Amino acid sequence: MKVSISQPEHFPYLGFFEKMSHSDLFIILDDVQFSGPRSFQNRNRFLNSQGKMQWFTVPVAAGAYHEMIRDVMVAEDYGWRKKLKRTLECNGLNCDFDKIYQHEKLIRVNMESIALCREALGISVPMIYSSELNVSGRKAERIYNLCKAVGADTYVSGMGAFSYMEEAKDLFTD
């Protein structure tokens, strides 16, 4: 069985879905620390109507940078949803905005954005959350333990994991 694993990003890049499409099971890594203000967990970019890259962000609650991804709350809405919707619509990016951005937890927002993309790309690979597997370890050891917990014989990795996968090659060759 081929498995891929990734943190739940906000409208993930195509490589996220490429890994998913080559897998028999996709594990959403939801029980690790939220990456913080420079991550793609609560923001992304698009090419705006002027042909320039523009960021769009889901604000998170105070203290979120110390939380597990699954526990991160979105910020109270003092107008950010309306502003974000207007920004996306003015740039021709129409999506089921209310369905995606109605949630109070960031993971739910991200999973809705992932579901929208999966549907558009015709991907139906089963997904589970890492928190359901009760697996420990850090970095490569954690990846190995997650793969072992679901009976995987192949791990489909992106280039971002290359640095810590090199140090784990012995784990995966037993």
mmCIF file of C-alpha atoms in Angstrom:
data_model
loop_
_atom_site.group_PDB
_atom_site.id
_atom_site.type_symbol
_atom_site.label_atom_id
_atom_site.label_comp_id
_atom_site.label_asym_id
_atom_site.label_seq_id
_atom_site.Cartn_x
_atom_site.Cartn_y
_atom_site.Cartn_z
ATOM 1 C CA MET A 1 0.000 0.000 0.000
ATOM 2 C CA LYS A 2 1.301 3.465 -0.953
ATOM 3 C CA VAL A 3 0.840 6.256 1.601
ATOM 4 C CA SER A 4 1.502 9.975 1.492
ATOM 5 C CA ILE A 5 1.370 12.359 4.436
ATOM 6 C CA SER A 6 1.025 16.121 4.617
ATOM 7 C CA GLN A 7 -0.066 18.901 6.905
ATOM 8 C CA PRO A 8 -3.423 20.428 5.943
ATOM 9 C CA GLU A 9 -2.605 23.569 3.988
ATOM 10 C CA HIS A 10 -4.997 26.264 2.846
ATOM 11 C CA PHE A 11 -5.698 25.570 -0.846
ATOM 12 C CA PRO A 12 -2.573 23.409 -1.171
ATOM 13 C CA TYR A 13 -0.179 23.551 -4.097
ATOM 14 C CA LEU A 14 -0.539 21.031 -6.927
ATOM 15 C CA GLY A 15 2.251 18.821 -5.548
ATOM 16 C CA PHE A 16 0.057 18.074 -2.539
ATOM 17 C CA PHE A 17 -2.573 16.611 -4.857
ATOM 18 C CA GLU A 18 0.049 14.930 -7.043
ATOM 19 C CA LYS A 19 1.260 12.959 -3.999
ATOM 20 C CA MET A 20 -2.327 12.186 -3.079
ATOM 21 C CA SER A 21 -3.185 10.928 -6.565
ATOM 22 C CA HIS A 22 -0.258 8.462 -6.456
ATOM 23 C CA SER A 23 -1.294 7.040 -3.089
ATOM 24 C CA ASP A 24 -3.709 4.450 -1.798
ATOM 25 C CA LEU A 25 -4.147 6.388 1.451
ATOM 26 C CA PHE A 26 -3.461 10.005 2.362
ATOM 27 C CA ILE A 27 -2.733 10.926 5.981
ATOM 28 C CA ILE A 28 -3.531 14.468 7.120
ATOM 29 C CA LEU A 29 -0.828 15.355 9.662
ATOM 30 C CA ASP A 30 -3.020 17.238 12.127
ATOM 31 C CA ASP A 31 -1.305 16.526 15.444
ATOM 32 C CA VAL A 32 1.841 18.588 14.994
ATOM 33 C CA GLN A 33 2.447 22.197 15.978
ATOM 34 C CA PHE A 34 0.963 24.918 13.786
ATOM 35 C CA SER A 35 3.826 26.315 11.714
ATOM 36 C CA GLY A 36 3.208 29.980 12.291
ATOM 37 C CA PRO A 37 2.868 33.189 10.338
ATOM 38 C CA ARG A 38 5.024 32.246 7.353
ATOM 39 C CA SER A 39 3.367 28.911 6.632
ATOM 40 C CA PHE A 40 0.788 27.915 4.062
ATOM 41 C CA GLN A 41 -1.460 26.445 6.737
ATOM 42 C CA ASN A 42 -3.537 29.608 6.979
ATOM 43 C CA ARG A 43 -2.625 31.505 3.830
ATOM 44 C CA ASN A 44 -1.810 31.167 0.170
ATOM 45 C CA ARG A 45 -1.379 33.308 -2.924
ATOM 46 C CA PHE A 46 -3.058 33.721 -6.249
ATOM 47 C CA LEU A 47 -2.391 35.598 -9.466
ATOM 48 C CA ASN A 48 -4.619 38.674 -9.194
ATOM 49 C CA SER A 49 -6.385 40.532 -12.001
ATOM 50 C CA GLN A 50 -3.301 42.774 -12.435
ATOM 51 C CA GLY A 51 -1.113 39.723 -13.035
ATOM 52 C CA LYS A 52 0.676 39.973 -9.667
ATOM 53 C CA MET A 53 0.883 37.460 -6.846
ATOM 54 C CA GLN A 54 -1.413 38.397 -3.974
ATOM 55 C CA TRP A 55 -1.649 36.782 -0.542
ATOM 56 C CA PHE A 56 -4.948 35.763 1.034
ATOM 57 C CA THR A 57 -4.994 34.808 4.678
ATOM 58 C CA VAL A 58 -7.301 33.218 7.209
ATOM 59 C CA PRO A 59 -6.465 35.084 10.428
ATOM 60 C CA VAL A 60 -5.936 32.824 13.432
ATOM 61 C CA ALA A 61 -6.741 33.411 17.089
ATOM 62 C CA ALA A 62 -4.145 34.743 19.504
ATOM 63 C CA GLY A 63 -1.833 32.028 20.798
ATOM 64 C CA ALA A 64 -2.403 29.785 17.764
ATOM 65 C CA TYR A 65 1.316 29.431 17.078
ATOM 66 C CA HIS A 66 1.645 27.218 20.146
ATOM 67 C CA GLU A 67 -1.270 24.919 19.273
ATOM 68 C CA MET A 68 -1.534 21.640 17.414
ATOM 69 C CA ILE A 69 -2.886 22.197 13.898
ATOM 70 C CA ARG A 70 -6.117 20.415 14.789
ATOM 71 C CA ASP A 71 -6.758 22.872 17.640
ATOM 72 C CA VAL A 72 -6.064 26.203 15.909
ATOM 73 C CA MET A 73 -9.080 28.504 15.962
ATOM 74 C CA VAL A 74 -9.666 31.147 13.316
ATOM 75 C CA ALA A 75 -9.725 34.723 14.566
ATOM 76 C CA GLU A 76 -12.963 36.318 15.576
ATOM 77 C CA ASP A 77 -14.607 37.858 12.530
ATOM 78 C CA TYR A 78 -14.317 41.625 12.658
ATOM 79 C CA GLY A 79 -14.811 41.793 8.915
ATOM 80 C CA TRP A 80 -12.039 39.550 7.595
ATOM 81 C CA ARG A 81 -14.469 37.107 5.943
ATOM 82 C CA LYS A 82 -16.265 39.867 4.039
ATOM 83 C CA LYS A 83 -12.960 41.409 2.966
ATOM 84 C CA LEU A 84 -11.534 38.053 1.879
ATOM 85 C CA LYS A 85 -14.682 37.187 -0.077
ATOM 86 C CA ARG A 86 -14.597 40.548 -1.854
ATOM 87 C CA THR A 87 -10.891 40.146 -2.663
ATOM 88 C CA LEU A 88 -11.392 36.693 -4.158
ATOM 89 C CA GLU A 89 -14.518 37.658 -6.102
ATOM 90 C CA CYS A 90 -12.950 40.848 -7.493
ATOM 91 C CA ASN A 91 -10.161 38.708 -8.895
ATOM 92 C CA GLY A 92 -12.485 36.172 -10.506
ATOM 93 C CA LEU A 93 -11.898 33.454 -7.920
ATOM 94 C CA ASN A 94 -15.344 32.069 -7.284
ATOM 95 C CA CYS A 95 -15.686 29.192 -4.858
ATOM 96 C CA ASP A 96 -18.242 28.039 -2.339
ATOM 97 C CA PHE A 97 -16.966 30.741 -0.011
ATOM 98 C CA ASP A 98 -19.583 30.346 2.710
ATOM 99 C CA LYS A 99 -19.040 26.579 2.921
ATOM 100 C CA ILE A 100 -15.262 26.918 3.179
ATOM 101 C CA TYR A 101 -14.986 29.874 5.548
ATOM 102 C CA GLN A 102 -17.893 29.181 7.916
ATOM 103 C CA HIS A 103 -15.841 27.102 10.338
ATOM 104 C CA GLU A 104 -14.296 28.152 13.632
ATOM 105 C CA LYS A 105 -11.311 25.800 13.399
ATOM 106 C CA LEU A 106 -8.613 26.311 10.787
ATOM 107 C CA ILE A 107 -8.404 22.598 10.036
ATOM 108 C CA ARG A 108 -12.067 22.557 8.988
ATOM 109 C CA VAL A 109 -11.485 25.570 6.708
ATOM 110 C CA ASN A 110 -8.466 23.841 5.175
ATOM 111 C CA MET A 111 -10.219 20.504 4.784
ATOM 112 C CA GLU A 112 -13.045 22.256 2.914
ATOM 113 C CA SER A 113 -10.510 23.881 0.573
ATOM 114 C CA ILE A 114 -8.850 20.486 0.076
ATOM 115 C CA ALA A 115 -12.220 18.833 -0.618
ATOM 116 C CA LEU A 116 -13.044 21.467 -3.239
ATOM 117 C CA CYS A 117 -9.734 20.864 -5.027
ATOM 118 C CA ARG A 118 -9.985 17.067 -4.754
ATOM 119 C CA GLU A 119 -13.398 17.192 -6.371
ATOM 120 C CA ALA A 120 -12.200 19.481 -9.176
ATOM 121 C CA LEU A 121 -9.223 17.172 -9.807
ATOM 122 C CA GLY A 122 -11.265 13.959 -9.587
ATOM 123 C CA ILE A 123 -9.247 12.534 -6.672
ATOM 124 C CA SER A 124 -11.028 10.116 -4.357
ATOM 125 C CA VAL A 125 -8.121 8.620 -2.399
ATOM 126 C CA PRO A 126 -9.213 7.859 1.187
ATOM 127 C CA MET A 127 -7.906 10.214 3.861
ATOM 128 C CA ILE A 128 -7.410 9.804 7.599
ATOM 129 C CA TYR A 129 -6.034 12.073 10.317
ATOM 130 C CA SER A 130 -2.728 11.230 11.975
ATOM 131 C CA SER A 131 -4.329 11.992 15.349
ATOM 132 C CA GLU A 132 -6.563 8.936 14.851
ATOM 133 C CA LEU A 133 -3.510 6.655 14.771
ATOM 134 C CA ASN A 134 -1.959 7.594 18.138
ATOM 135 C CA VAL A 135 1.599 7.374 16.768
ATOM 136 C CA SER A 136 4.661 9.003 18.318
ATOM 137 C CA GLY A 137 8.066 10.065 17.010
ATOM 138 C CA ARG A 138 9.620 13.107 15.410
ATOM 139 C CA LYS A 139 10.246 13.860 11.749
ATOM 140 C CA ALA A 140 11.323 10.738 9.842
ATOM 141 C CA GLU A 141 10.630 8.401 12.741
ATOM 142 C CA ARG A 142 7.073 9.749 12.918
ATOM 143 C CA ILE A 143 6.578 9.252 9.182
ATOM 144 C CA TYR A 144 7.887 5.699 9.484
ATOM 145 C CA ASN A 145 5.604 4.964 12.453
ATOM 146 C CA LEU A 146 2.567 6.356 10.628
ATOM 147 C CA CYS A 147 3.339 4.221 7.578
ATOM 148 C CA LYS A 148 3.810 1.155 9.762
ATOM 149 C CA ALA A 149 0.528 1.830 11.624
ATOM 150 C CA VAL A 150 -1.482 1.664 8.396
ATOM 151 C CA GLY A 151 0.464 -1.213 6.818
ATOM 152 C CA ALA A 152 2.143 0.844 4.099
ATOM 153 C CA ASP A 153 4.947 -0.652 2.076
ATOM 154 C CA THR A 154 5.643 2.536 0.095
ATOM 155 C CA TYR A 155 5.858 6.163 1.221
ATOM 156 C CA VAL A 156 5.152 8.773 -1.455
ATOM 157 C CA SER A 157 7.162 11.844 -0.507
ATOM 158 C CA GLY A 158 7.461 15.336 -1.865
ATOM 159 C CA MET A 159 10.733 17.217 -2.228
ATOM 160 C CA GLY A 160 10.098 19.129 1.009
ATOM 161 C CA ALA A 161 10.714 15.969 3.023
ATOM 162 C CA PHE A 162 14.019 15.160 1.326
ATOM 163 C CA SER A 163 16.252 16.620 4.040
ATOM 164 C CA TYR A 164 14.911 14.511 6.878
ATOM 165 C CA MET A 165 14.133 11.462 4.750
ATOM 166 C CA GLU A 166 17.826 11.079 3.903
ATOM 167 C CA GLU A 167 18.588 10.556 7.593
ATOM 168 C CA ALA A 168 15.753 7.995 7.828
ATOM 169 C CA LYS A 169 16.666 5.703 4.960
ATOM 170 C CA ASP A 170 17.690 2.989 7.419
ATOM 171 C CA LEU A 171 14.219 3.030 8.995
ATOM 172 C CA PHE A 172 12.571 2.337 5.679
ATOM 173 C CA THR A 173 14.863 -0.484 4.622
ATOM 174 C CA ASP A 174 14.185 -2.991 7.402
#
